[in-house]
Coordinates of C-alpha atoms in Angstrom, one line a residue:
M1 CA -68.2 -198.1 -116.0
A2 CA -70.6 -198.9 -112.8
G3 CA -70.2 -196.7 -109.8
G4 CA -69.8 -197.6 -106.7
R5 CA -73.2 -197.1 -104.3
R6 CA -73.4 -196.3 -100.5
S7 CA -76.3 -196.6 -97.8
T8 CA -78.1 -193.8 -97.3
A9 CA -79.6 -195.4 -94.1
S10 CA -79.8 -191.7 -92.6
R11 CA -82.4 -190.9 -95.5
T12 CA -85.7 -191.8 -95.0
S13 CA -87.2 -193.8 -97.7
R14 CA -90.2 -196.1 -98.1
P15 CA -90.3 -199.5 -98.4
L16 CA -91.3 -200.7 -102.2
A17 CA -94.5 -203.8 -102.9
A18 CA -92.4 -207.0 -104.1
P19 CA -92.5 -207.8 -107.5
S20 CA -95.6 -209.9 -108.7
G21 CA -94.6 -213.5 -107.9
T22 CA -92.2 -212.6 -106.5
N23 CA -93.2 -213.1 -102.7
N24 CA -90.5 -216.2 -101.7
M25 CA -87.9 -214.1 -103.6
V26 CA -87.6 -210.7 -102.0
A27 CA -88.8 -209.9 -98.7
S28 CA -88.5 -205.9 -99.3
Q29 CA -86.7 -203.2 -100.8
H30 CA -85.2 -199.6 -100.4
K31 CA -83.7 -197.3 -101.9
L32 CA -79.4 -197.0 -102.1
G33 CA -77.9 -193.9 -103.3
A34 CA -75.6 -194.4 -105.7
V35 CA -72.3 -192.5 -106.8
N36 CA -71.3 -191.5 -109.8
P37 CA -67.4 -190.0 -111.8
G38 CA -67.9 -187.5 -111.4
R39 CA -69.3 -186.9 -107.6
K40 CA -69.2 -188.8 -104.8
E41 CA -73.3 -188.5 -104.0
D42 CA -76.0 -188.5 -105.7
D43 CA -79.2 -188.9 -106.3
L44 CA -81.1 -192.0 -105.2
S45 CA -81.1 -194.3 -108.7
S46 CA -80.9 -197.6 -108.5
S47 CA -83.0 -200.0 -105.7
L48 CA -81.6 -203.0 -103.4
L49 CA -83.3 -206.3 -102.9
Y50 CA -83.1 -208.2 -99.7
P51 CA -83.4 -211.9 -101.2
Q52 CA -85.6 -214.5 -99.1
A53 CA -84.5 -217.8 -99.7
V54 CA -87.3 -219.9 -101.4
P55 CA -89.3 -222.1 -98.5
I56 CA -88.2 -225.4 -97.6
P57 CA -91.2 -227.8 -97.3
D58 CA -91.6 -229.9 -93.7
I59 CA -89.4 -232.9 -94.4
P60 CA -89.7 -236.4 -91.7
H61 CA -86.8 -235.9 -89.1
D62 CA -86.3 -239.0 -86.4
S63 CA -87.1 -237.6 -82.9
P64 CA -84.1 -237.6 -80.2
F65 CA -85.4 -240.8 -78.6
T66 CA -86.2 -242.6 -82.1
F67 CA -82.4 -241.8 -83.3
E68 CA -81.2 -243.0 -80.0
V69 CA -83.1 -246.3 -80.3
I70 CA -81.4 -246.7 -84.0
M71 CA -78.0 -245.7 -82.8
F72 CA -77.9 -248.3 -80.2
L73 CA -79.5 -251.3 -82.5
Y74 CA -76.7 -250.4 -84.6
T75 CA -73.9 -249.8 -82.2
A76 CA -74.7 -253.0 -80.1
S77 CA -75.0 -255.2 -83.2
A78 CA -71.6 -253.9 -84.3
L79 CA -70.3 -254.9 -81.3
G80 CA -71.9 -258.8 -81.3
L81 CA -71.1 -258.7 -84.7
Q82 CA -67.3 -258.1 -83.9
Y83 CA -67.5 -260.8 -81.2
L84 CA -68.7 -262.7 -84.0
N85 CA -65.5 -261.9 -86.2
L86 CA -62.9 -263.1 -82.8
Y87 CA -64.7 -265.9 -81.1
R88 CA -66.3 -267.5 -83.9
T89 CA -66.8 -271.6 -83.4
V90 CA -66.7 -274.3 -86.0
W91 CA -69.5 -275.8 -84.6
W92 CA -71.6 -277.7 -87.0
M93 CA -68.8 -279.9 -88.1
P94 CA -69.2 -283.2 -86.5
H95 CA -66.7 -284.0 -83.7
S96 CA -66.6 -280.3 -83.1
Y97 CA -65.7 -279.5 -79.3
T98 CA -68.2 -277.5 -78.6
N99 CA -72.0 -276.8 -80.1
Q100 CA -72.5 -272.6 -79.7
A101 CA -71.4 -270.6 -82.1
L102 CA -68.8 -268.0 -80.3
N103 CA -66.1 -269.8 -77.4
L104 CA -68.1 -267.8 -74.6
D105 CA -66.1 -268.7 -72.1
L106 CA -63.0 -266.5 -73.5
I107 CA -65.6 -263.2 -73.2
D108 CA -65.1 -260.8 -70.5
P109 CA -69.0 -260.0 -69.4
F110 CA -68.0 -256.9 -67.2
I111 CA -65.9 -255.3 -70.7
I112 CA -70.1 -255.8 -73.0
A113 CA -71.6 -254.2 -70.3
F114 CA -68.9 -251.5 -70.0
S115 CA -69.7 -250.5 -73.6
L116 CA -73.1 -251.2 -73.7
T117 CA -74.0 -248.5 -70.4
L118 CA -71.7 -246.0 -72.4
L119 CA -72.8 -247.1 -75.7
S120 CA -76.6 -246.2 -74.2
R121 CA -76.4 -243.4 -71.9
R122 CA -78.6 -240.9 -73.8
L123 CA -80.9 -243.6 -74.2
V124 CA -81.1 -244.3 -70.7
W125 CA -81.5 -240.3 -70.3
L126 CA -84.0 -240.0 -73.2
S127 CA -85.9 -242.7 -71.4
I128 CA -86.1 -241.0 -67.8
R129 CA -86.5 -237.8 -69.0
A130 CA -89.6 -238.7 -70.8
A131 CA -90.7 -240.7 -67.3
I132 CA -90.7 -237.6 -65.6
I133 CA -92.4 -235.4 -67.9
Y134 CA -95.4 -237.8 -68.5
F135 CA -95.9 -238.4 -64.7
L136 CA -94.5 -235.9 -63.3
P137 CA -96.6 -232.2 -63.3
V138 CA -93.1 -230.5 -64.3
S139 CA -91.7 -228.4 -67.2
P140 CA -89.9 -230.0 -69.8
S141 CA -86.5 -227.4 -69.6
G142 CA -87.3 -226.8 -65.4
R143 CA -84.6 -227.1 -62.8
F144 CA -86.0 -230.7 -61.2
V145 CA -85.7 -232.0 -65.5
N146 CA -81.9 -230.1 -65.7
G147 CA -81.1 -231.6 -62.1
S148 CA -82.6 -235.2 -62.6
K149 CA -79.5 -235.0 -66.0
F150 CA -77.1 -235.0 -63.7
C151 CA -78.4 -237.3 -61.2
T152 CA -78.4 -239.6 -64.3
I153 CA -74.9 -239.0 -65.2
G154 CA -73.4 -239.6 -61.9
M155 CA -75.3 -242.9 -62.0
I156 CA -74.1 -243.8 -65.1
L157 CA -70.7 -243.0 -63.8
L158 CA -71.1 -245.1 -61.0
I159 CA -72.0 -247.7 -63.1
L160 CA -68.7 -247.7 -65.0
G161 CA -66.6 -247.1 -62.3
Y162 CA -68.2 -250.0 -61.0
L163 CA -67.6 -252.1 -64.6
A164 CA -64.0 -251.1 -64.8
Y165 CA -63.7 -252.5 -60.9
F166 CA -64.2 -255.7 -62.0
V167 CA -62.3 -255.4 -65.3
V168 CA -59.1 -254.1 -63.7
Q169 CA -59.2 -257.7 -61.6
N170 CA -58.3 -259.6 -64.6
H171 CA -56.6 -257.0 -67.3
S172 CA -53.4 -255.4 -67.4
M173 CA -53.3 -251.1 -66.7
V174 CA -52.1 -250.9 -70.6
N175 CA -56.1 -252.9 -71.1
I176 CA -57.3 -250.5 -68.7
L177 CA -56.3 -247.3 -70.5
Y178 CA -57.2 -248.5 -73.6
L179 CA -61.1 -248.6 -71.7
V180 CA -60.8 -244.9 -70.4
Y181 CA -59.0 -243.0 -73.2
P182 CA -61.8 -241.2 -74.7
A183 CA -62.5 -239.5 -71.5
S184 CA -59.3 -237.5 -72.0
V185 CA -61.0 -236.6 -75.8
Y186 CA -64.0 -236.0 -74.0
F187 CA -62.3 -233.5 -72.1
I188 CA -60.2 -231.8 -74.7
L189 CA -63.4 -231.4 -76.6
F190 CA -65.9 -230.2 -74.0
G191 CA -63.8 -228.8 -70.9
A192 CA -65.7 -229.8 -67.8
A193 CA -68.8 -229.6 -69.3
A194 CA -71.7 -232.2 -67.9
S195 CA -74.7 -232.0 -70.5
P196 CA -72.4 -232.8 -73.8
F197 CA -71.9 -236.5 -72.0
I198 CA -75.4 -237.6 -72.8
D199 CA -77.3 -234.3 -74.2
L200 CA -76.6 -234.8 -78.1
S201 CA -77.8 -231.6 -79.0
P202 CA -76.2 -228.1 -78.2
G203 CA -77.9 -225.7 -75.7
S204 CA -79.1 -221.9 -76.6
Q205 CA -75.7 -219.4 -76.5
G206 CA -77.2 -216.6 -73.7
R207 CA -80.4 -215.7 -75.2
V208 CA -79.8 -216.9 -78.4
K209 CA -81.6 -220.2 -79.5
I210 CA -82.1 -222.3 -83.0
Y211 CA -85.4 -223.8 -82.6
K212 CA -87.8 -225.6 -85.3
D213 CA -91.3 -223.8 -85.6
K214 CA -94.8 -225.1 -86.0
V215 CA -94.1 -225.3 -89.7
G216 CA -91.2 -227.3 -89.6
T217 CA -88.5 -224.6 -90.1
F218 CA -85.3 -223.6 -88.2
R219 CA -85.1 -220.4 -86.7
T220 CA -82.7 -218.2 -84.3
N221 CA -84.7 -215.8 -82.0
L222 CA -82.6 -213.1 -83.8
A223 CA -85.1 -211.1 -86.9
A224 CA -82.3 -211.9 -89.6
A225 CA -83.9 -215.9 -89.3
G226 CA -87.7 -214.5 -89.4
G227 CA -87.1 -213.1 -92.6
V228 CA -86.2 -209.3 -93.8
P229 CA -82.4 -208.5 -92.2
T230 CA -83.2 -205.8 -90.2
S231 CA -79.3 -204.3 -90.0
P232 CA -76.1 -205.7 -91.2
E233 CA -74.6 -206.0 -87.5
L234 CA -77.9 -208.2 -86.9
I235 CA -76.9 -210.5 -89.9
R236 CA -73.5 -210.6 -89.0
M237 CA -74.0 -211.2 -85.2
E238 CA -76.6 -214.4 -86.9
V239 CA -73.6 -215.7 -88.5
A240 CA -71.4 -215.7 -85.6
I241 CA -74.2 -217.8 -83.3
T242 CA -75.0 -220.1 -86.6
K243 CA -71.5 -221.0 -87.0
T244 CA -70.8 -221.7 -83.0
D245 CA -73.7 -224.1 -83.3
F246 CA -72.3 -225.6 -85.7
N247 CA -68.8 -226.2 -84.5
T248 CA -70.8 -227.5 -81.8
R249 CA -72.6 -230.2 -83.9
L250 CA -69.6 -230.7 -85.2
K251 CA -67.7 -231.6 -82.5
Q252 CA -70.4 -233.7 -80.6
V253 CA -70.9 -236.1 -84.1
L254 CA -67.2 -236.4 -84.3
F255 CA -66.9 -237.3 -80.8
N256 CA -69.9 -239.7 -80.6
T257 CA -69.0 -240.9 -83.8
I258 CA -65.5 -241.9 -82.7
I259 CA -66.7 -243.8 -79.3
S260 CA -69.4 -245.7 -81.1
A261 CA -67.0 -247.4 -83.3
Y262 CA -64.1 -247.0 -80.8
Y263 CA -66.0 -249.3 -78.0
S264 CA -67.9 -251.7 -80.7
G265 CA -65.1 -252.4 -83.0
F266 CA -61.5 -251.7 -81.1
I267 CA -62.3 -252.7 -77.5
P268 CA -63.0 -256.3 -78.2
C269 CA -59.9 -256.5 -79.7
A270 CA -57.6 -254.9 -77.4
F271 CA -59.3 -256.8 -74.6
S272 CA -58.9 -260.7 -76.6
P273 CA -56.4 -263.1 -75.7
S274 CA -52.8 -263.0 -76.9
F275 CA -53.1 -266.6 -77.9
L276 CA -56.6 -265.8 -79.6
Y277 CA -55.7 -266.1 -83.6
Y278 CA -58.5 -264.2 -86.1
E279 CA -58.5 -261.7 -89.3
V280 CA -56.4 -258.5 -88.7
W281 CA -57.8 -256.8 -92.0
W282 CA -61.3 -258.0 -91.6
V283 CA -62.0 -256.7 -87.9
S284 CA -60.2 -253.5 -89.0
Q285 CA -62.3 -252.8 -91.8
H286 CA -65.0 -253.9 -89.5
T287 CA -64.0 -251.0 -87.6
L288 CA -63.7 -248.9 -89.9
T289 CA -67.2 -249.7 -91.8
T290 CA -68.8 -249.3 -88.1
F291 CA -67.3 -245.6 -88.2
L292 CA -68.4 -244.5 -91.6
G293 CA -72.1 -245.8 -90.7
C294 CA -71.9 -243.9 -86.9
L295 CA -70.6 -241.0 -88.7
T296 CA -73.6 -240.8 -91.4
L297 CA -76.3 -241.4 -89.3
Y298 CA -74.9 -238.8 -87.1
L299 CA -75.0 -236.2 -89.6
V300 CA -78.1 -237.4 -91.2
H301 CA -79.6 -236.6 -87.1
C302 CA -77.3 -233.6 -86.1
F303 CA -77.5 -231.6 -89.1
P304 CA -81.2 -232.3 -91.3
A305 CA -82.6 -230.6 -93.9
G306 CA -83.8 -227.2 -92.3
Y307 CA -80.8 -226.7 -90.1
N308 CA -78.8 -227.0 -93.7
H309 CA -81.5 -224.2 -94.9
L310 CA -81.3 -221.8 -91.9
L311 CA -77.2 -221.4 -92.8
H312 CA -77.9 -221.2 -96.5
R313 CA -80.8 -218.4 -95.4
T314 CA -78.0 -216.5 -93.5
S315 CA -75.4 -216.4 -96.1
L316 CA -78.0 -215.6 -98.7
H317 CA -78.3 -212.4 -96.2
L318 CA -74.7 -212.3 -95.8
G319 CA -72.9 -212.4 -99.4
H320 CA -69.0 -211.8 -99.4
W321 CA -66.3 -209.3 -100.5
L322 CA -63.9 -209.8 -103.6
K323 CA -60.5 -208.1 -103.3
M324 CA -60.1 -206.1 -105.9
E325 CA -56.3 -205.4 -107.1
G326 CA -54.8 -202.3 -108.5
R327 CA -55.9 -198.8 -107.7
I328 CA -58.9 -197.0 -108.7
S329 CA -60.1 -193.4 -109.2
P330 CA -61.9 -192.4 -105.2
N331 CA -65.1 -191.4 -107.3
F332 CA -66.0 -194.9 -107.9
Y333 CA -65.8 -196.3 -104.5
N334 CA -66.7 -195.5 -101.2
Q335 CA -65.4 -196.2 -97.3
W336 CA -66.6 -199.9 -95.8
S337 CA -69.3 -198.9 -93.2
A338 CA -70.2 -201.7 -90.7
A339 CA -73.8 -200.0 -90.1
S340 CA -74.2 -200.2 -94.2
L341 CA -76.1 -203.5 -95.9
W342 CA -74.4 -203.2 -99.7
P343 CA -75.8 -204.3 -102.8
G344 CA -74.2 -206.5 -104.9
S345 CA -71.2 -205.4 -107.1
A346 CA -70.8 -202.0 -104.9
I347 CA -66.9 -201.5 -104.4
V348 CA -65.7 -200.4 -100.9
R349 CA -62.5 -199.2 -99.5
H350 CA -61.7 -201.0 -95.9
G351 CA -58.4 -200.7 -94.2
K352 CA -55.6 -200.3 -97.5
D353 CA -57.5 -202.6 -99.8
L354 CA -60.7 -202.5 -102.1
Y355 CA -63.4 -204.9 -102.3
K356 CA -66.7 -205.7 -104.5
A357 CA -69.9 -207.3 -103.5
E358 CA -70.7 -210.5 -104.7
G359 CA -74.0 -211.6 -104.6
V360 CA -77.3 -209.4 -104.1
V361 CA -76.8 -207.8 -101.0
N362 CA -73.3 -207.9 -98.5
A363 CA -73.8 -207.6 -95.1
A364 CA -69.8 -208.8 -94.3
E365 CA -66.9 -207.0 -93.0
P366 CA -63.9 -206.9 -95.8
G367 CA -61.5 -209.1 -95.7
N368 CA -62.7 -211.5 -93.1
F369 CA -62.0 -215.2 -93.9
S370 CA -64.5 -216.7 -91.2
H371 CA -67.2 -214.2 -93.5
V372 CA -66.2 -215.9 -96.8
R373 CA -65.9 -219.4 -95.6
Y374 CA -68.9 -219.7 -93.6
F375 CA -70.7 -218.0 -97.7
Y376 CA -69.2 -220.2 -99.5
L377 CA -69.4 -223.2 -97.5
F378 CA -73.5 -222.8 -96.5
G379 CA -74.5 -220.7 -100.3
D380 CA -75.0 -224.0 -101.5
P381 CA -77.4 -225.6 -98.6
S382 CA -77.0 -229.3 -101.0
L383 CA -73.0 -229.2 -101.6
L384 CA -72.5 -231.2 -98.0
V385 CA -75.6 -233.4 -98.1
C386 CA -74.0 -234.0 -102.0
G387 CA -70.5 -234.8 -100.1
L388 CA -72.0 -236.9 -97.8
L389 CA -74.0 -238.5 -100.3
V390 CA -70.9 -239.6 -102.3
V391 CA -69.4 -241.1 -98.8
Q392 CA -72.6 -243.2 -98.2
A393 CA -72.8 -244.0 -101.6
T394 CA -69.3 -245.5 -101.4
L395 CA -69.6 -247.5 -98.3
V396 CA -73.0 -249.3 -99.4
T397 CA -71.1 -250.3 -102.8
F398 CA -68.4 -251.7 -100.7
Q399 CA -70.6 -253.6 -98.8
L400 CA -72.2 -254.7 -101.8
M401 CA -69.1 -256.2 -103.0
I402 CA -68.0 -257.5 -99.9
L403 CA -71.3 -259.6 -100.1
A404 CA -71.2 -260.6 -103.4
K405 CA -67.4 -261.9 -102.9
S406 CA -67.5 -263.5 -99.0
T407 CA -68.3 -266.7 -99.4
V408 CA -67.3 -266.8 -95.3
W409 CA -70.8 -267.2 -93.1
Y410 CA -69.4 -265.0 -90.2
H411 CA -68.6 -262.0 -93.4
L412 CA -72.1 -262.2 -94.6
I413 CA -73.9 -262.4 -91.2
S414 CA -72.0 -258.8 -90.2
Q415 CA -71.5 -257.2 -93.8
G416 CA -75.4 -257.8 -94.3
I417 CA -76.5 -256.8 -90.7
L418 CA -74.6 -253.2 -91.0
A419 CA -75.8 -253.0 -94.2
F420 CA -79.5 -252.4 -93.5
G421 CA -78.7 -249.5 -91.3
N422 CA -76.4 -248.0 -94.6
Y423 CA -79.2 -248.4 -96.4
Y424 CA -81.9 -246.2 -94.3
T425 CA -78.9 -243.4 -94.3
L426 CA -78.2 -243.6 -97.7
F427 CA -82.1 -242.9 -98.4
K428 CA -82.8 -239.6 -95.8
L429 CA -79.1 -238.7 -97.9
T430 CA -80.5 -239.3 -101.5
R431 CA -84.6 -237.7 -100.4
D432 CA -82.3 -234.6 -98.1
Y433 CA -80.2 -233.8 -101.7
L434 CA -83.0 -233.9 -104.2
I435 CA -85.2 -231.6 -102.0
L436 CA -82.7 -229.0 -101.1
S437 CA -81.2 -228.9 -105.0
K438 CA -84.2 -228.2 -106.3
I439 CA -85.2 -225.4 -103.9
Y440 CA -81.6 -224.0 -105.1
K441 CA -81.9 -224.2 -108.6
A442 CA -85.1 -222.2 -108.2
E443 CA -83.8 -219.6 -105.8
Q444 CA -80.9 -218.9 -108.6
M445 CA -83.3 -218.2 -111.6
L446 CA -85.4 -215.8 -109.0
I447 CA -82.4 -213.9 -108.3
E448 CA -81.0 -213.8 -111.4
R449 CA -84.3 -212.5 -112.7
F450 CA -85.2 -209.6 -110.2
S451 CA -81.8 -208.4 -108.4
P452 CA -80.2 -205.9 -110.4
S453 CA -76.4 -206.7 -109.7
F454 CA -77.6 -209.9 -112.1
Q455 CA -79.1 -207.6 -114.6
E456 CA -76.2 -205.4 -116.2

């Protein structure tokens, strides 16, 4: 039976050369003490391999400005198409009372202006920021640019307040609550922070930040993300940082998706006249289609393939522990130490329970469910992309079925225009999934070939 192993960080050991042909797989090797059934400590007898993820190629990714242009065009189109669904006319009839496609007299222009101002807030800020950096000799992260950000937020809020004043004159208080309801969601998610209102990417966490290097690889300014993990504490710190960054990005995705679908799909219906007749099921599915389309667009932009690979590299160094049932002789396990990096199949005792190490190396804390979720969620970088690809493919298939069965002109126009944006997202998801899945398969082959824990 394989004995438990313990780190001998206090002993002096020299790094050995990585096996030939494994430069992408193994960063370095160190000796690790082994515990035999008859003794608690024995001579150095096994090696610990530090896995290095296979590098990912530089996959083209939309710049923030390009994405905001695409996002604004998509949501503005959804808003216009929803008004088409509500206020369409029969202008082509020979005795029609109007020669316009929409009943413009029933549409409140201040509602449209309010919605467009809110949907374009990040695009406005990026345009102002680009103009400041281009015409003025200032740093992109300097105080002047940061001050301009808060001035832009104040300007947008003043415009929204000005437009809301005219909306109040023509609508009931219930409708006004509909208009400002998302503000409560913002304060629940982000508190009093102002930057998330116009800044989609999360900021740095103190002195630690996640950035993209010159070759297109996402990294943190911790040593563990750069290659060889130098200590288990550093790996767990990187896990905590990337987990916080992931959750912040996810909150931004959910909030902005709700805002986009709310103001481009629901608000036109909420402020429609009470005597207006429209197809409830059609405007409802239009809002749902807009929501799913915005959700996948935001997820693809905020979680690109390179970012998923960063989370995967961290999970590769983290590993996880599998709880063991029953009892075992003390000769076969060690007491878990936070300062030790454990090899695969090592058995440790933490508290009153025994755990067996899973993975090539293990820096996780036994019994920490946060580490377990992190390992399983990001262990395969293509897993989340695959799930999102299934959702997007289902959405596109649904739209194609509607286009094939619809005979009404405004049905064809609304679904046909929105489908173009969803085709773009489907292409990017398919590309990312194929690249990440092939890289993960190659990485698993190298791990199984050179890792002692897989060869036992």
